[in-house]
Amino acid sequence: MEPVSAHTSWKEAGRELVAEALDPTNWVGVAPGEALSARPVNLQRRVGATRVVASVDVSERLGLLLHVAFRGPSLDPMGAAALLAAFLDGARPLLLSARWQVEVDARGWVHFVRPYRPLLRA
């Protein structure tokens, strides 16, 4: 497993990680018929004791979904939302009418998913 890069601020981590996640050369196919995703191990960063992972999921209709997840000690959805705001500070414009979907998984990761841009063109 590759070491996770550490940063001193969420804005710095976000600027670097979002750019890597949005680069189509980092997108990989999961399996035939499944969505494409940007989920290589290197798309994870750490600020203090909290980790963040970012990816772009491509739906079957070629819609882009920005997926950002945080995991850290005693992290709840409200605390993760504050980290998300700092992480995305000035990163890229999002679709204005879309809202974040939030989910906490069994391992304690707080996931945020939101449409990112209009459909891709095939």
CSV table of N, CA and C in Angstrom, one decimal:
chain,number,residue,atom,x,y,z
A,1,MET,N,0.8,-1.2,0.0
A,1,MET,CA,0.0,0.0,0.0
A,1,MET,C,0.9,1.2,0.0
A,2,GLU,N,0.5,2.2,-0.9
A,2,GLU,CA,1.3,3.4,-0.9
A,2,GLU,C,1.1,4.3,0.3
A,3,PRO,N,2.1,5.0,0.7
A,3,PRO,CA,1.9,5.9,1.9
A,3,PRO,C,0.9,7.1,1.5
A,4,VAL,N,0.2,7.5,2.5
A,4,VAL,CA,-0.8,8.6,2.2
A,4,VAL,C,-0.1,10.0,2.4
A,5,SER,N,-0.1,10.8,1.4
A,5,SER,CA,0.5,12.1,1.5
A,5,SER,C,-0.2,13.0,2.6
A,6,ALA,N,0.6,13.7,3.4
A,6,ALA,CA,0.1,14.5,4.4
A,6,ALA,C,0.2,16.0,4.0
A,7,HIS,N,-0.8,16.8,4.5
A,7,HIS,CA,-0.8,18.2,4.2
A,7,HIS,C,-1.1,19.0,5.5
A,8,THR,N,-0.8,20.2,5.5
A,8,THR,CA,-1.0,21.1,6.7
A,8,THR,C,-2.4,21.7,6.7
A,9,SER,N,-3.0,21.8,5.5
A,9,SER,CA,-4.4,22.5,5.5
A,9,SER,C,-5.3,21.7,4.6
A,10,TRP,N,-6.6,21.8,4.9
A,10,TRP,CA,-7.6,21.2,4.0
A,10,TRP,C,-7.6,21.8,2.6
A,11,LYS,N,-7.4,23.1,2.6
A,11,LYS,CA,-7.5,23.8,1.3
A,11,LYS,C,-6.4,23.3,0.4
A,12,GLU,N,-5.2,23.2,0.9
A,12,GLU,CA,-4.0,22.6,0.2
A,12,GLU,C,-4.3,21.2,-0.3
A,13,ALA,N,-4.8,20.4,0.6
A,13,ALA,CA,-5.1,19.0,0.2
A,13,ALA,C,-6.2,18.9,-0.8
A,14,GLY,N,-7.2,19.8,-0.7
A,14,GLY,CA,-8.3,19.8,-1.7
A,14,GLY,C,-7.8,20.2,-3.0
A,15,ARG,N,-7.0,21.3,-3.1
A,15,ARG,CA,-6.5,21.8,-4.4
A,15,ARG,C,-5.8,20.7,-5.1
A,16,GLU,N,-4.9,20.0,-4.5
A,16,GLU,CA,-4.2,18.9,-5.1
A,16,GLU,C,-5.0,17.7,-5.4
A,17,LEU,N,-5.8,17.2,-4.5
A,17,LEU,CA,-6.5,16.0,-4.6
A,17,LEU,C,-7.7,16.1,-5.6
A,18,VAL,N,-8.4,17.2,-5.6
A,18,VAL,CA,-9.5,17.4,-6.5
A,18,VAL,C,-9.0,17.5,-7.9
A,19,ALA,N,-7.8,18.1,-8.1
A,19,ALA,CA,-7.3,18.2,-9.5
A,19,ALA,C,-6.9,16.8,-10.0
A,20,GLU,N,-6.3,16.0,-9.1
A,20,GLU,CA,-6.0,14.6,-9.5
A,20,GLU,C,-7.3,13.8,-9.8
A,21,ALA,N,-8.3,13.9,-8.9
A,21,ALA,CA,-9.5,13.2,-9.1
A,21,ALA,C,-10.2,13.5,-10.4
A,22,LEU,N,-10.1,14.8,-10.8
A,22,LEU,CA,-10.8,15.3,-12.0
A,22,LEU,C,-10.0,15.0,-13.3
A,23,ASP,N,-8.8,14.5,-13.2
A,23,ASP,CA,-8.0,14.2,-14.4
A,23,ASP,C,-8.5,12.9,-14.9
A,24,PRO,N,-9.1,12.8,-16.1
A,24,PRO,CA,-9.6,11.6,-16.7
A,24,PRO,C,-8.6,10.5,-16.8
A,25,THR,N,-7.3,10.8,-16.9
A,25,THR,CA,-6.3,9.8,-17.0
A,25,THR,C,-6.2,8.9,-15.7
A,26,ASN,N,-6.7,9.4,-14.6
A,26,ASN,CA,-6.8,8.7,-13.4
A,26,ASN,C,-8.0,7.8,-13.2
A,27,TRP,N,-9.0,7.9,-14.1
A,27,TRP,CA,-10.2,7.2,-14.0
A,27,TRP,C,-10.0,5.7,-14.5
A,28,VAL,N,-10.5,4.8,-13.7
A,28,VAL,CA,-10.3,3.4,-14.1
A,28,VAL,C,-11.7,2.7,-14.1
A,29,GLY,N,-11.8,1.7,-14.9
A,29,GLY,CA,-13.0,0.9,-15.0
A,29,GLY,C,-13.0,-0.1,-13.9
A,30,VAL,N,-14.1,-0.3,-13.2
A,30,VAL,CA,-14.2,-1.2,-12.2
A,30,VAL,C,-14.5,-2.6,-12.7
A,31,ALA,N,-15.5,-2.8,-13.6
A,31,ALA,CA,-15.8,-4.1,-14.2
A,31,ALA,C,-16.7,-3.7,-15.4
A,32,PRO,N,-16.8,-4.6,-16.4
A,32,PRO,CA,-17.7,-4.4,-17.5
A,32,PRO,C,-19.1,-4.1,-17.0
A,33,GLY,N,-19.7,-3.0,-17.5
A,33,GLY,CA,-21.1,-2.7,-17.2
A,33,GLY,C,-21.2,-1.8,-15.9
A,34,GLU,N,-20.1,-1.6,-15.2
A,34,GLU,CA,-20.1,-0.8,-14.0
A,34,GLU,C,-19.6,0.6,-14.3
A,35,ALA,N,-19.9,1.5,-13.4
A,35,ALA,CA,-19.4,2.9,-13.7
A,35,ALA,C,-17.9,3.0,-13.6
A,36,LEU,N,-17.4,4.0,-14.3
A,36,LEU,CA,-16.0,4.3,-14.2
A,36,LEU,C,-15.8,5.1,-12.9
A,37,SER,N,-14.6,5.0,-12.4
A,37,SER,CA,-14.3,5.7,-11.1
A,37,SER,C,-12.9,6.1,-11.0
A,38,ALA,N,-12.6,7.2,-10.3
A,38,ALA,CA,-11.2,7.6,-10.1
A,38,ALA,C,-10.9,7.2,-8.6
A,39,ARG,N,-10.4,6.0,-8.4
A,39,ARG,CA,-10.2,5.5,-7.1
A,39,ARG,C,-8.8,4.8,-6.9
A,40,PRO,N,-7.8,5.2,-7.6
A,40,PRO,CA,-6.5,4.6,-7.2
A,40,PRO,C,-6.1,5.0,-5.8
A,41,VAL,N,-5.2,4.2,-5.2
A,41,VAL,CA,-4.8,4.4,-3.8
A,41,VAL,C,-4.2,5.8,-3.6
A,42,ASN,N,-3.6,6.4,-4.6
A,42,ASN,CA,-2.9,7.7,-4.4
A,42,ASN,C,-3.9,8.9,-4.4
A,43,LEU,N,-5.2,8.6,-4.5
A,43,LEU,CA,-6.2,9.7,-4.4
A,43,LEU,C,-6.7,9.8,-3.0
A,44,GLN,N,-5.8,9.7,-2.0
A,44,GLN,CA,-6.1,9.8,-0.6
A,44,GLN,C,-5.1,10.7,0.0
A,45,ARG,N,-5.5,11.6,0.9
A,45,ARG,CA,-4.6,12.5,1.6
A,45,ARG,C,-4.9,12.5,3.1
A,46,ARG,N,-4.1,13.1,3.9
A,46,ARG,CA,-4.2,13.2,5.3
A,46,ARG,C,-3.9,14.6,5.8
A,47,VAL,N,-4.7,15.1,6.7
A,47,VAL,CA,-4.4,16.4,7.4
A,47,VAL,C,-4.6,16.0,8.9
A,48,GLY,N,-3.5,16.1,9.6
A,48,GLY,CA,-3.6,15.6,11.0
A,48,GLY,C,-3.9,14.2,11.1
A,49,ALA,N,-4.9,13.8,11.9
A,49,ALA,CA,-5.3,12.4,12.0
A,49,ALA,C,-6.4,12.0,11.1
A,50,THR,N,-6.9,12.9,10.3
A,50,THR,CA,-8.1,12.7,9.5
A,50,THR,C,-7.6,12.5,8.0
A,51,ARG,N,-8.3,11.5,7.4
A,51,ARG,CA,-8.0,11.1,6.0
A,51,ARG,C,-9.1,11.6,5.1
A,52,VAL,N,-8.8,11.9,3.9
A,52,VAL,CA,-9.8,12.2,2.9
A,52,VAL,C,-9.5,11.5,1.6
A,53,VAL,N,-10.5,11.1,0.9
A,53,VAL,CA,-10.4,10.4,-0.4
A,53,VAL,C,-11.4,11.2,-1.3
A,54,ALA,N,-10.9,11.4,-2.6
A,54,ALA,CA,-11.8,12.0,-3.6
A,54,ALA,C,-11.8,11.2,-4.9
A,55,SER,N,-12.9,11.2,-5.5
A,55,SER,CA,-13.0,10.5,-6.8
A,55,SER,C,-14.1,11.2,-7.6
A,56,VAL,N,-14.1,10.9,-8.9
A,56,VAL,CA,-15.2,11.2,-9.8
A,56,VAL,C,-15.8,9.9,-10.3
A,57,ASP,N,-17.1,9.8,-10.1
A,57,ASP,CA,-17.8,8.6,-10.6
A,57,ASP,C,-18.5,9.0,-11.9
A,58,VAL,N,-18.4,8.2,-12.9
A,58,VAL,CA,-19.1,8.5,-14.2
A,58,VAL,C,-20.3,7.5,-14.3
A,59,SER,N,-21.5,8.1,-14.3
A,59,SER,CA,-22.7,7.3,-14.4
A,59,SER,C,-22.9,6.7,-15.8
A,60,GLU,N,-23.8,5.8,-15.9
A,60,GLU,CA,-24.1,5.1,-17.2
A,60,GLU,C,-24.6,6.2,-18.2
A,61,ARG,N,-25.2,7.3,-17.7
A,61,ARG,CA,-25.6,8.3,-18.7
A,61,ARG,C,-24.6,9.4,-18.8
A,62,LEU,N,-23.4,9.1,-18.5
A,62,LEU,CA,-22.2,10.0,-18.6
A,62,LEU,C,-22.3,11.3,-17.7
A,63,GLY,N,-23.0,11.2,-16.6
A,63,GLY,CA,-23.0,12.3,-15.7
A,63,GLY,C,-21.9,12.1,-14.7
A,64,LEU,N,-21.3,13.2,-14.2
A,64,LEU,CA,-20.2,13.1,-13.3
A,64,LEU,C,-20.6,13.4,-11.9
A,65,LEU,N,-20.2,12.6,-11.0
A,65,LEU,CA,-20.5,12.7,-9.6
A,65,LEU,C,-19.2,12.9,-8.8
A,66,LEU,N,-19.1,14.0,-8.1
A,66,LEU,CA,-17.9,14.2,-7.2
A,66,LEU,C,-18.2,13.5,-5.9
A,67,HIS,N,-17.2,12.6,-5.5
A,67,HIS,CA,-17.3,11.8,-4.3
A,67,HIS,C,-16.2,12.2,-3.4
A,68,VAL,N,-16.5,12.7,-2.2
A,68,VAL,CA,-15.4,13.0,-1.2
A,68,VAL,C,-15.8,12.4,0.1
A,69,ALA,N,-14.8,11.7,0.7
A,69,ALA,CA,-15.1,11.0,2.0
A,69,ALA,C,-14.0,11.3,3.0
A,70,PHE,N,-14.4,11.4,4.3
A,70,PHE,CA,-13.5,11.7,5.4
A,70,PHE,C,-13.6,10.7,6.4
A,71,ARG,N,-12.5,10.4,7.1
A,71,ARG,CA,-12.5,9.5,8.2
A,71,ARG,C,-11.5,10.0,9.2
A,72,GLY,N,-11.9,10.1,10.4
A,72,GLY,CA,-11.0,10.6,11.5
A,72,GLY,C,-11.6,10.3,12.9
A,73,PRO,N,-10.8,10.5,13.9
A,73,PRO,CA,-11.3,10.3,15.3
A,73,PRO,C,-12.5,11.2,15.6
A,74,SER,N,-13.5,10.5,16.1
A,74,SER,CA,-14.7,11.3,16.6
A,74,SER,C,-15.4,12.1,15.5
A,75,LEU,N,-15.2,11.8,14.2
A,75,LEU,CA,-15.7,12.6,13.2
A,75,LEU,C,-17.2,12.3,12.9
A,76,ASP,N,-18.1,13.3,12.9
A,76,ASP,CA,-19.5,13.1,12.6
A,76,ASP,C,-19.8,13.8,11.4
A,77,PRO,N,-21.0,13.6,10.8
A,77,PRO,CA,-21.4,14.3,9.6
A,77,PRO,C,-21.3,15.8,9.6
A,78,MET,N,-21.6,16.5,10.7
A,78,MET,CA,-21.5,17.9,10.8
A,78,MET,C,-20.0,18.4,10.8
A,79,GLY,N,-19.2,17.7,11.5
A,79,GLY,CA,-17.7,18.0,11.5
A,79,GLY,C,-17.1,17.7,10.1
A,80,ALA,N,-17.6,16.6,9.5
A,80,ALA,CA,-17.1,16.3,8.1
A,80,ALA,C,-17.5,17.4,7.1
A,81,ALA,N,-18.8,17.9,7.3
A,81,ALA,CA,-19.3,19.0,6.4
A,81,ALA,C,-18.4,20.2,6.5
A,82,ALA,N,-17.9,20.6,7.7
A,82,ALA,CA,-17.0,21.7,7.9
A,82,ALA,C,-15.7,21.4,7.2
A,83,LEU,N,-15.2,20.2,7.3
A,83,LEU,CA,-14.0,19.8,6.6
A,83,LEU,C,-14.2,19.9,5.0
A,84,LEU,N,-15.3,19.5,4.6
A,84,LEU,CA,-15.6,19.5,3.1
A,84,LEU,C,-15.6,20.9,2.6
A,85,ALA,N,-16.2,21.9,3.4
A,85,ALA,CA,-16.2,23.3,3.0
A,85,ALA,C,-14.7,23.8,2.8
A,86,ALA,N,-13.9,23.5,3.8
A,86,ALA,CA,-12.5,23.9,3.7
A,86,ALA,C,-11.7,23.2,2.6
A,87,PHE,N,-12.0,21.9,2.4
A,87,PHE,CA,-11.4,21.1,1.4
A,87,PHE,C,-11.7,21.6,0.0
A,88,LEU,N,-12.9,22.0,-0.3
A,88,LEU,CA,-13.3,22.5,-1.6
A,88,LEU,C,-13.2,24.0,-1.8
A,89,ASP,N,-12.7,24.7,-0.8
A,89,ASP,CA,-12.6,26.2,-0.9
A,89,ASP,C,-11.9,26.6,-2.2
A,90,GLY,N,-12.7,27.1,-3.1
A,90,GLY,CA,-12.2,27.6,-4.3
A,90,GLY,C,-11.7,26.6,-5.3
A,91,ALA,N,-12.0,25.3,-5.1
A,91,ALA,CA,-11.5,24.2,-5.9
A,91,ALA,C,-12.1,24.3,-7.3
A,92,ARG,N,-13.4,24.2,-7.5
A,92,ARG,CA,-14.1,24.2,-8.8
A,92,ARG,C,-15.6,24.5,-8.6
A,93,PRO,N,-16.2,25.0,-9.6
A,93,PRO,CA,-17.7,25.3,-9.4
A,93,PRO,C,-18.4,24.0,-9.5
A,94,LEU,N,-19.4,23.9,-8.7
A,94,LEU,CA,-20.3,22.7,-8.7
A,94,LEU,C,-21.6,23.1,-9.3
A,95,LEU,N,-22.5,22.1,-9.6
A,95,LEU,CA,-23.8,22.5,-10.1
A,95,LEU,C,-24.6,23.1,-9.0
A,96,LEU,N,-25.1,24.3,-9.2
A,96,LEU,CA,-25.7,25.1,-8.2
A,96,LEU,C,-27.0,24.5,-7.6
A,97,SER,N,-27.8,23.8,-8.5
A,97,SER,CA,-29.1,23.3,-8.0
A,97,SER,C,-29.0,21.9,-7.3
A,98,ALA,N,-27.8,21.3,-7.3
A,98,ALA,CA,-27.6,20.0,-6.7
A,98,ALA,C,-27.2,20.1,-5.2
A,99,ARG,N,-27.7,19.1,-4.5
A,99,ARG,CA,-27.3,19.0,-3.0
A,99,ARG,C,-26.5,17.8,-2.8
A,100,TRP,N,-25.7,17.9,-1.7
A,100,TRP,CA,-24.8,16.8,-1.3
A,100,TRP,C,-25.7,15.7,-0.8
A,101,GLN,N,-25.4,14.5,-1.2
A,101,GLN,CA,-25.9,13.3,-0.5
A,101,GLN,C,-24.9,12.9,0.5
A,102,VAL,N,-25.3,12.5,1.7
A,102,VAL,CA,-24.4,12.2,2.8
A,102,VAL,C,-24.7,10.8,3.4
A,103,GLU,N,-23.6,10.1,3.6
A,103,GLU,CA,-23.8,8.7,4.2
A,103,GLU,C,-22.6,8.4,5.0
A,104,VAL,N,-22.8,7.7,6.1
A,104,VAL,CA,-21.8,7.2,7.0
A,104,VAL,C,-21.7,5.7,6.9
A,105,ASP,N,-20.6,5.2,6.5
A,105,ASP,CA,-20.5,3.7,6.3
A,105,ASP,C,-20.1,3.0,7.6
A,106,ALA,N,-20.1,1.7,7.6
A,106,ALA,CA,-19.8,0.9,8.8
A,106,ALA,C,-18.4,1.1,9.3
A,107,ARG,N,-17.4,1.6,8.5
A,107,ARG,CA,-16.0,1.8,8.9
A,107,ARG,C,-15.8,3.2,9.4
A,108,GLY,N,-16.9,4.0,9.4
A,108,GLY,CA,-16.7,5.4,10.0
A,108,GLY,C,-16.4,6.4,9.0
A,109,TRP,N,-16.3,6.1,7.7
A,109,TRP,CA,-16.1,7.1,6.6
A,109,TRP,C,-17.4,7.9,6.4
A,110,VAL,N,-17.3,9.2,6.3
A,110,VAL,CA,-18.4,10.1,6.0
A,110,VAL,C,-18.3,10.4,4.6
A,111,HIS,N,-19.3,10.0,3.7
A,111,HIS,CA,-19.2,10.2,2.3
A,111,HIS,C,-20.1,11.3,1.8
A,112,PHE,N,-19.6,12.1,0.9
A,112,PHE,CA,-20.4,13.2,0.3
A,112,PHE,C,-20.4,12.9,-1.2
A,113,VAL,N,-21.5,13.0,-1.8
A,113,VAL,CA,-21.6,12.8,-3.3
A,113,VAL,C,-22.5,13.8,-3.8
A,114,ARG,N,-22.1,14.4,-5.0
A,114,ARG,CA,-22.9,15.5,-5.6
A,114,ARG,C,-22.6,15.5,-7.1
A,115,PRO,N,-23.6,15.8,-7.9
A,115,PRO,CA,-23.3,16.0,-9.4
A,115,PRO,C,-22.3,17.1,-9.5
A,116,TYR,N,-21.4,16.9,-10.5
A,116,TYR,CA,-20.3,17.8,-10.7
A,116,TYR,C,-20.4,18.7,-11.9
A,117,ARG,N,-20.7,18.2,-13.0
A,117,ARG,CA,-20.8,19.0,-14.2
A,117,ARG,C,-21.9,18.4,-15.1
A,118,PRO,N,-22.2,19.1,-16.2
A,118,PRO,CA,-23.2,18.5,-17.2
A,118,PRO,C,-22.6,17.2,-17.7
A,119,LEU,N,-23.5,16.5,-18.5
A,119,LEU,CA,-23.1,15.2,-19.0
A,119,LEU,C,-21.9,15.3,-19.9
A,120,LEU,N,-21.1,14.2,-19.9
A,120,LEU,CA,-20.0,14.1,-20.9
A,120,LEU,C,-20.5,13.8,-22.2
A,121,ARG,N,-19.7,14.0,-23.2
A,121,ARG,CA,-20.2,13.7,-24.6
A,121,ARG,C,-19.4,12.5,-25.1
A,122,ALA,N,-20.1,11.5,-25.6
A,122,ALA,CA,-19.5,10.3,-26.1
A,122,ALA,C,-18.9,10.5,-27.5
